[in-house]
Tab-separated table of C-alpha atoms in Angstrom:
chain	number	residue	atom	x	y	z
C	94	MET	CA	-236.210	74.731	229.931
C	95	THR	CA	-235.639	76.509	233.116
C	96	ILE	CA	-232.785	75.396	235.564
C	97	SER	CA	-233.704	74.948	239.301
C	98	THR	CA	-231.512	76.012	241.616
C	99	GLU	CA	-232.803	73.926	244.562
C	100	ALA	CA	-230.387	71.759	246.158
C	101	HIS	CA	-229.643	68.361	244.947
C	102	GLN	CA	-232.640	65.953	246.215
C	103	PRO	CA	-232.111	62.139	245.951
C	104	PHE	CA	-234.000	60.991	242.381
C	105	PRO	CA	-237.923	60.023	242.641
C	106	PHE	CA	-237.907	56.787	241.602
C	107	SER	CA	-241.246	55.841	242.655
C	108	SER	CA	-242.340	58.885	241.313
C	109	ALA	CA	-240.575	58.350	238.299
C	110	VAL	CA	-242.253	54.949	237.667
C	111	GLY	CA	-245.560	56.547	237.983
C	112	SER	CA	-245.157	58.911	235.310
C	113	LEU	CA	-243.429	56.916	233.089
C	114	ILE	CA	-246.682	55.004	232.335
C	115	GLU	CA	-247.987	58.053	231.296
C	116	ALA	CA	-245.942	57.781	228.198
C	117	THR	CA	-248.627	55.386	226.822
C	118	ASP	CA	-250.801	59.260	226.496
C	119	ALA	CA	-248.558	59.690	223.691
C	120	ILE	CA	-251.505	58.415	221.435
C	121	LYS	CA	-253.441	60.958	221.891
C	122	ASN	CA	-251.385	63.345	220.562
C	123	PHE	CA	-252.737	63.550	217.263
C	124	ARG	CA	-250.224	66.422	215.889
C	125	ALA	CA	-247.047	64.299	216.857
C	126	ILE	CA	-248.502	60.929	215.250
C	127	ALA	CA	-249.625	62.935	212.029
C	128	LEU	CA	-245.806	64.465	211.979
C	129	LEU	CA	-244.530	61.063	212.230
C	130	ALA	CA	-246.460	59.162	209.410
C	131	LEU	CA	-245.652	62.310	207.301
C	132	THR	CA	-241.922	61.763	208.010
C	133	PHE	CA	-242.049	58.039	207.552
C	134	ILE	CA	-244.028	59.247	203.994
C	135	GLY	CA	-241.984	61.818	203.190
C	136	ALA	CA	-238.552	59.753	203.692
C	137	VAL	CA	-239.882	56.795	201.857
C	138	LEU	CA	-241.051	58.706	198.688
C	139	VAL	CA	-237.810	61.136	198.829
C	140	GLY	CA	-235.498	58.376	198.926
C	141	GLY	CA	-237.224	55.854	196.657
C	142	VAL	CA	-238.186	58.459	193.954
C	143	LEU	CA	-234.136	59.148	193.641
C	144	THR	CA	-233.223	55.826	194.029
C	145	MET	CA	-235.563	55.034	191.050
C	146	ILE	CA	-233.685	57.600	188.783
C	147	ALA	CA	-230.657	56.764	190.454
C	148	GLY	CA	-231.150	53.199	189.342
C	149	SER	CA	-232.412	54.212	185.900
C	150	ILE	CA	-229.552	56.070	184.740
C	151	GLY	CA	-227.300	54.078	186.901
C	152	SER	CA	-225.870	56.855	188.802
C	153	MET	CA	-224.322	55.888	192.464
C	154	LEU	CA	-223.807	59.556	193.593
C	155	LEU	CA	-227.614	59.793	193.192
C	156	THR	CA	-227.819	56.782	195.320
C	157	PHE	CA	-226.182	57.773	197.671
C	158	LEU	CA	-227.530	61.444	197.709
C	159	GLY	CA	-231.278	59.485	197.728
C	160	GLY	CA	-230.376	57.784	200.940
C	161	LEU	CA	-228.845	60.702	202.533
C	162	MET	CA	-232.297	62.601	201.616
C	163	ALA	CA	-233.946	60.175	203.249
C	164	PHE	CA	-231.761	60.259	206.170
C	165	LEU	CA	-232.368	63.992	206.511
C	166	VAL	CA	-236.108	64.080	206.203
C	167	MET	CA	-236.133	61.004	209.100
C	168	PHE	CA	-233.785	62.946	211.572
C	169	TYR	CA	-235.381	66.622	211.281
C	170	GLY	CA	-238.904	65.015	211.581
C	171	SER	CA	-238.123	62.736	214.213
C	172	ASN	CA	-236.581	65.596	216.064
C	173	ALA	CA	-239.698	67.811	215.717
C	174	VAL	CA	-242.090	64.799	216.785
C	175	GLY	CA	-239.349	65.214	219.983
C	176	ILE	CA	-240.097	68.333	220.611
C	177	LEU	CA	-243.699	68.529	220.230
C	178	LEU	CA	-243.743	65.198	222.642
C	179	MET	CA	-241.273	67.063	225.107
C	180	ARG	CA	-243.450	70.400	225.409
C	181	ASP	CA	-246.234	67.842	226.272
C	182	ALA	CA	-244.483	66.288	228.912
C	183	GLN	CA	-243.715	69.677	230.469
C	184	GLY	CA	-246.962	70.719	230.259
C	185	GLN	CA	-245.854	73.503	227.432
C	186	PRO	CA	-249.037	74.612	224.687
C	187	GLY	CA	-248.266	72.245	221.913
C	188	LEU	CA	-246.545	73.785	218.606
C	189	SER	CA	-248.350	73.766	215.143
C	190	LEU	CA	-246.641	71.117	212.735
C	191	VAL	CA	-244.954	74.078	211.027
C	192	ASP	CA	-243.308	75.795	213.853
C	193	ALA	CA	-241.857	72.322	215.499
C	194	VAL	CA	-240.434	71.413	212.037
C	195	LEU	CA	-238.986	74.817	211.890
C	196	VAL	CA	-237.531	74.765	215.829
C	197	SER	CA	-235.942	70.914	214.297
C	198	LEU	CA	-234.209	72.583	211.656
C	199	VAL	CA	-232.816	74.993	213.798
C	200	THR	CA	-231.986	73.199	216.957
C	201	SER	CA	-231.215	69.266	215.675
C	202	HIS	CA	-227.615	70.218	214.665
C	203	ARG	CA	-226.706	70.125	218.296
C	204	LEU	CA	-228.181	66.580	218.645
C	205	ILE	CA	-225.415	65.854	216.123
C	206	ALA	CA	-222.751	67.816	217.578
C	207	VAL	CA	-223.434	65.900	220.864
C	208	VAL	CA	-223.338	62.567	219.789
C	209	PHE	CA	-219.768	63.381	217.773
C	210	LEU	CA	-218.519	64.508	221.062
C	211	GLU	CA	-219.441	61.883	223.031
C	212	PHE	CA	-217.627	59.383	220.871
C	213	LEU	CA	-214.760	61.425	220.881
C	214	ILE	CA	-214.551	61.084	224.476
C	215	VAL	CA	-215.050	57.219	224.168
C	216	LEU	CA	-212.072	57.083	221.640
C	217	ALA	CA	-209.675	59.299	223.858
C	218	ALA	CA	-210.455	57.160	226.871
C	219	MET	CA	-209.484	54.028	224.402
C	220	ILE	CA	-206.396	55.687	223.174
C	221	ALA	CA	-205.017	56.057	226.550
C	222	ILE	CA	-205.757	52.936	227.723
C	223	ALA	CA	-203.974	51.792	224.490
C	224	ILE	CA	-200.972	53.690	225.478
C	225	ILE	CA	-200.981	52.531	228.962
C	226	LEU	CA	-201.132	48.765	227.603
C	227	PHE	CA	-197.985	49.625	225.554
C	228	VAL	CA	-196.335	50.577	228.712
C	229	CYS	CA	-197.181	47.217	229.923
C	230	LYS	CA	-194.670	45.566	227.425
C	231	ILE	CA	-191.915	46.533	229.414
C	232	PRO	CA	-190.509	43.177	230.779
C	233	VAL	CA	-190.766	42.315	234.630
C	234	LEU	CA	-192.343	45.736	235.388
C	235	GLY	CA	-195.199	45.100	232.776
C	236	PRO	CA	-197.311	41.963	233.856
C	237	VAL	CA	-197.294	43.437	237.650
C	238	LEU	CA	-198.786	46.874	236.075
C	239	TYR	CA	-200.805	45.065	233.862
C	240	THR	CA	-202.166	43.489	237.226
C	241	VAL	CA	-203.397	46.743	237.938
C	242	VAL	CA	-204.271	48.273	234.561
C	243	PHE	CA	-206.705	45.168	233.467
C	244	PRO	CA	-209.099	45.793	236.152
C	245	LEU	CA	-209.041	49.622	236.140
C	246	SER	CA	-209.384	49.327	232.182
C	247	ALA	CA	-212.253	46.994	232.448
C	248	ILE	CA	-214.205	49.298	235.035
C	249	VAL	CA	-213.666	52.788	233.039
C	250	LEU	CA	-214.503	50.910	229.358
C	251	GLY	CA	-217.468	49.104	231.168
C	252	VAL	CA	-218.749	52.729	232.479
C	253	LEU	CA	-217.871	54.801	229.533
C	254	VAL	CA	-219.793	52.417	226.990
C	255	PHE	CA	-222.841	51.533	229.512
C	256	ALA	CA	-223.200	55.487	230.392
C	257	LEU	CA	-222.807	56.240	226.054
C	258	PHE	CA	-225.399	53.952	224.893
C	259	TYR	CA	-228.045	53.558	228.104
C	260	VAL	CA	-227.725	57.474	229.196
C	261	MET	CA	-225.923	59.893	226.451
C	262	LEU	CA	-227.423	58.613	223.606
C	263	PRO	CA	-231.104	57.960	224.664
C	264	LEU	CA	-231.096	61.199	227.061
C	265	ALA	CA	-229.321	63.619	224.563
C	266	GLY	CA	-232.672	63.859	222.285
C	267	PRO	CA	-235.156	65.086	225.550
C	268	ALA	CA	-231.984	67.660	226.228
C	269	ALA	CA	-231.777	69.462	223.029
C	270	TRP	CA	-235.641	68.839	222.721
C	271	SER	CA	-235.918	70.965	226.263
C	272	GLY	CA	-233.657	74.045	224.533
C	273	ALA	CA	-230.101	72.803	225.979
C	274	SER	CA	-226.918	74.366	223.699
C	275	VAL	CA	-224.689	71.750	223.070
C	276	PHE	CA	-222.203	72.424	225.971
C	277	GLN	CA	-225.404	72.501	228.418
C	278	ILE	CA	-226.317	68.761	227.231
C	279	ILE	CA	-223.138	67.635	228.068
C	280	ALA	CA	-222.657	69.126	231.534
C	281	ARG	CA	-226.423	67.832	232.448
C	282	LEU	CA	-225.825	64.281	231.233
C	283	ASN	CA	-222.355	63.809	232.569
C	284	LEU	CA	-224.112	65.013	236.098
C	285	ILE	CA	-226.824	62.157	235.510
C	286	VAL	CA	-224.250	60.015	234.679
C	287	ARG	CA	-222.327	60.491	237.556
C	288	THR	CA	-225.198	60.403	240.102
C	289	LYS	CA	-228.558	58.394	238.430
C	290	LEU	CA	-226.799	56.029	236.218
C	291	VAL	CA	-228.540	53.042	237.737
C	292	SER	CA	-232.057	54.631	238.361
C	293	VAL	CA	-231.866	55.901	234.657
C	294	ILE	CA	-231.286	52.531	233.354
C	295	LEU	CA	-233.693	50.928	235.671
C	296	LEU	CA	-236.309	53.297	233.941
C	297	GLU	CA	-235.198	52.745	230.317
C	298	VAL	CA	-235.585	48.836	230.946
C	299	LEU	CA	-239.017	49.743	231.986
C	300	LEU	CA	-239.841	51.952	229.441
C	301	PHE	CA	-238.645	49.137	227.099
C	302	LEU	CA	-241.137	46.558	228.559
C	303	ILE	CA	-243.580	49.126	228.404
C	304	THR	CA	-243.111	49.752	224.626
C	305	SER	CA	-242.845	46.152	224.140
C	306	PHE	CA	-245.843	45.245	225.751
C	307	VAL	CA	-247.821	47.629	223.949
C	308	ALA	CA	-246.225	46.413	220.244
C	309	LEU	CA	-247.463	42.921	221.556
C	310	LEU	CA	-250.823	44.488	222.283
C	311	ILE	CA	-251.340	46.539	219.041
C	312	PHE	CA	-250.081	43.864	216.750
C	313	GLY	CA	-252.178	40.888	218.542
C	314	VAL	CA	-255.005	42.909	217.943
C	315	LEU	CA	-254.246	44.075	214.290
C	316	GLY	CA	-253.226	39.924	213.655
C	317	THR	CA	-256.242	38.548	215.106
C	318	GLY	CA	-258.577	41.620	212.919
C	319	VAL	CA	-256.560	41.010	209.852
C	320	SER	CA	-256.935	37.112	209.881
C	321	LEU	CA	-260.802	37.160	210.550
C	322	THR	CA	-261.241	39.653	207.934
C	323	SER	CA	-258.880	37.825	205.350
C	324	GLY	CA	-261.255	34.811	205.982
C	325	MET	CA	-264.458	36.765	205.477
C	326	SER	CA	-262.900	38.454	202.597
C	327	ALA	CA	-262.260	35.177	200.992
C	328	GLY	CA	-265.345	33.837	201.385
C	329	ILE	CA	-267.514	36.612	200.101
C	330	LEU	CA	-265.234	38.246	197.505
C	331	GLY	CA	-264.709	34.886	196.004
C	332	LEU	CA	-260.956	35.367	196.439
C	333	GLY	CA	-260.306	31.806	197.631
C	334	GLY	CA	-257.023	30.766	198.916
C	335	GLN	CA	-255.607	34.254	197.475
C	336	MET	CA	-256.093	36.083	200.869
C	337	ASN	CA	-253.020	35.121	203.342
C	338	MET	CA	-250.376	37.189	204.357
C	339	TYR	CA	-247.471	36.299	201.459
C	340	SER	CA	-250.281	37.160	198.896
C	341	LEU	CA	-251.023	40.727	200.599
C	342	ALA	CA	-247.397	41.060	200.952
C	343	SER	CA	-246.595	40.639	197.332
C	344	GLY	CA	-250.311	42.371	196.290
C	345	LEU	CA	-248.348	45.147	194.745
C	346	SER	CA	-246.243	43.589	192.302
C	347	GLY	CA	-249.562	41.668	190.961
C	348	GLY	CA	-252.717	40.122	191.646
C	349	SER	CA	-256.389	40.875	191.587
C	350	GLY	CA	-257.550	44.412	192.561
C	351	TYR	CA	-258.817	43.141	195.820
C	352	ILE	CA	-255.335	41.883	196.396
C	353	ILE	CA	-253.710	44.955	195.792
C	354	ALA	CA	-256.089	46.792	197.865
C	355	ALA	CA	-255.648	44.572	200.780
C	356	GLY	CA	-252.092	44.797	200.299
C	357	LEU	CA	-252.109	48.798	199.882
C	358	GLY	CA	-254.416	48.994	203.388
C	359	GLY	CA	-252.437	46.409	205.454
C	360	GLY	CA	-249.485	48.041	204.495
C	361	LEU	CA	-250.900	51.450	205.509
C	362	LEU	CA	-252.315	49.556	208.526
C	363	MET	CA	-249.457	48.528	210.030
C	364	ALA	CA	-247.196	51.210	209.295
C	365	ALA	CA	-249.888	53.273	211.680
C	366	ALA	CA	-249.272	50.275	214.011
C	367	ALA	CA	-245.615	50.922	214.092
C	368	VAL	CA	-245.908	54.706	214.804
C	369	VAL	CA	-247.942	54.393	218.280
C	370	PRO	CA	-244.741	51.952	219.929
C	371	GLY	CA	-242.377	54.852	218.700
C	372	LEU	CA	-244.360	57.763	220.220
C	373	ILE	CA	-244.741	56.039	223.468
C	374	PHE	CA	-240.644	55.524	223.715
C	375	THR	CA	-240.084	58.843	222.763
C	376	LYS	CA	-242.183	60.495	225.307
C	377	GLY	CA	-240.908	58.008	228.096
C	378	VAL	CA	-237.265	59.169	227.522
C	379	CYS	CA	-238.518	62.884	227.386
C	380	ILE	CA	-240.442	61.723	231.089
C	381	ILE	CA	-237.308	59.935	231.854
C	382	TYR	CA	-234.931	63.168	231.293
C	383	LEU	CA	-237.211	65.197	233.174
C	384	ASN	CA	-237.326	63.100	236.201
C	385	ALA	CA	-233.623	62.919	235.933
C	386	THR	CA	-233.101	66.990	235.830
C	387	ARG	CA	-236.161	67.734	238.496
C	388	ASN	CA	-234.706	69.804	241.451
C	389	VAL	CA	-231.520	69.539	240.018
C	390	ASP	CA	-228.424	72.811	239.950
C	391	PHE	CA	-226.141	72.005	236.935
C	392	SER	CA	-224.505	75.217	237.119
C	393	ALA	CA	-221.682	73.716	239.284
C	394	SER	CA	-221.300	70.968	236.086
C	395	GLU	CA	-221.956	74.000	233.236
C	396	ALA	CA	-219.170	76.266	234.889
C	397	SER	CA	-216.706	73.019	235.912
C	398	LEU	CA	-217.353	72.144	232.074
C	399	ASN	CA	-216.613	75.398	230.491
C	400	ASP	CA	-213.654	76.192	232.822
C	401	GLY	CA	-211.977	72.738	231.395
C	402	LEU	CA	-212.997	73.996	227.821
C	403	ALA	CA	-211.161	77.521	228.445
C	404	THR	CA	-208.432	75.811	229.860
C	405	VAL	CA	-207.821	73.719	226.653
C	406	LYS	CA	-208.615	76.364	224.373
C	407	LYS	CA	-206.238	78.753	226.476
C	408	LYS	CA	-203.479	75.951	225.946
C	409	ALA	CA	-204.104	75.480	222.415
C	410	GLU	CA	-203.629	79.149	221.736
C	411	GLU	CA	-200.454	78.787	223.894
C	412	ALA	CA	-199.265	76.126	221.475
C	413	ARG	CA	-200.229	78.174	218.494
C	414	GLU	CA	-198.431	80.984	219.556
C	415	ARG	CA	-195.121	79.234	220.337
C	416	ALA	CA	-195.243	77.078	216.601
C	417	ARG	CA	-196.137	80.444	215.250
C	418	ALA	CA	-193.100	82.146	216.831
C	419	LEU	CA	-190.965	78.981	216.206
C	420	ALA	CA	-192.007	79.255	212.542
C	421	GLU	CA	-191.291	82.756	212.195
C	422	GLN	CA	-187.736	82.603	213.821
C	423	ALA	CA	-186.945	79.556	211.576
C	424	THR	CA	-187.871	81.540	207.959
C	425	ALA	CA	-186.539	85.279	209.350
C	426	PRO	CA	-183.518	86.361	207.324
C	427	ALA	CA	-180.022	86.585	208.827
C	428	ALA	CA	-179.310	89.956	210.302
C	429	PRO	CA	-176.290	91.928	208.415
C	430	ALA	CA	-172.980	91.997	210.275
C	431	ALA	CA	-171.942	94.955	212.246
C	432	PRO	CA	-169.840	97.341	210.280
C	433	ALA	CA	-166.239	97.334	211.225
C	434	ALA	CA	-165.308	99.752	213.512
C	435	ALA	CA	-162.780	103.027	212.133
C	436	PRO	CA	-159.446	102.945	213.500
C	437	ALA	CA	-158.614	105.069	216.087
C	438	CYS	CA	-155.686	106.095	218.396
C	439	PRO	CA	-155.274	104.224	221.328
C	440	ASN	CA	-153.913	107.141	223.192
C	441	CYS	CA	-155.941	110.257	222.108
C	442	LYS	CA	-159.036	108.077	220.324
C	443	ALA	CA	-159.014	110.564	217.121
C	444	PRO	CA	-159.312	109.109	213.745
C	445	VAL	CA	-156.020	107.669	211.765
C	446	ALA	CA	-155.759	105.915	208.307
C	447	SER	CA	-154.635	102.265	208.557
C	448	ASP	CA	-151.309	103.193	207.150
C	449	ASP	CA	-150.583	106.000	209.524
C	450	ALA	CA	-147.499	106.077	211.490
C	451	PHE	CA	-148.044	108.407	213.983
C	452	CYS	CA	-151.307	109.805	215.178
C	453	GLY	CA	-151.811	113.151	213.608
C	454	GLU	CA	-153.162	114.797	216.931
C	455	CYS	CA	-150.795	114.009	219.299
C	456	ALA	CA	-148.013	112.060	217.732
C	457	HIS	CA	-148.219	108.890	219.293
C	458	LYS	CA	-146.532	106.247	217.714
C	459	LEU	CA	-148.838	103.645	215.561
C	460	LYS	CA	-146.587	101.194	214.136
């Protein structure tokens, strides 16, 4: 994604609201729909098959492996869908399903690293506040200090948690799908939190309402259709009271061929209906990210982050060198004692023996 070098401009909230409606166009992206459906099917098949095998042989390790494989299929498949929808939101040419999956396999680890770093930031803030709270246990001075520490800690933790769950985590995916590196993602999200936190949260609330309305509409239509079709099927196929929601849900475990077929078809129908709100939400967060980063120069924020990381790295290297030097000093063998100097005549400095009474050169009396 190209970083604009234009001056920072106010967040175009009204235009962002209008463009957010375009998130409903995600249902027109048939590649994204197919890929998300294949992702769901693949995760269920991989996890289900391994879990069934693990249950038959009683292996907890294989059960864990099945859950892990299902998670990886969902993770990389969902990110591939996000890449397709991000390119759609950017107006770029689409990718094939295979290319989207390959790009996801190469870049999705950035999202894991970003989430890990974000939780480390929150954890570091909580540790720092815990240390300050321990300082507040000092008699007399502690309650006075706590009067200031308590509201400040509440503000810091509240802002961090809101920034984490309403900006960092939702927008980390679109940032990664746009091609940003790990540190670019951190720098960009940090600037968004400092300058556009309220606007982004409002847009996310609006996106949630849009997604919920579409989901209610879709499932309302399907619910009406399922009810009418079930009633007609009961009369025409002679199923009587078998065509109800419980029978359809339990059709795979027994019942006539019609009930099993209805259960399979209804399950696929509901799964396909659940895909649509997911696509709308994914494209919506892509649009929010693009609006939040439009006409914003991130070079200063990225340079500041790089400088801070360089400083931390330099201090860590200095500490490591200092520790290595202390370790070498502690384990180094003691230096041998210097040999004693040979005795010499105090008058002419000529060498003499320890039992000589007079110097052999100048006859100076030694004893």
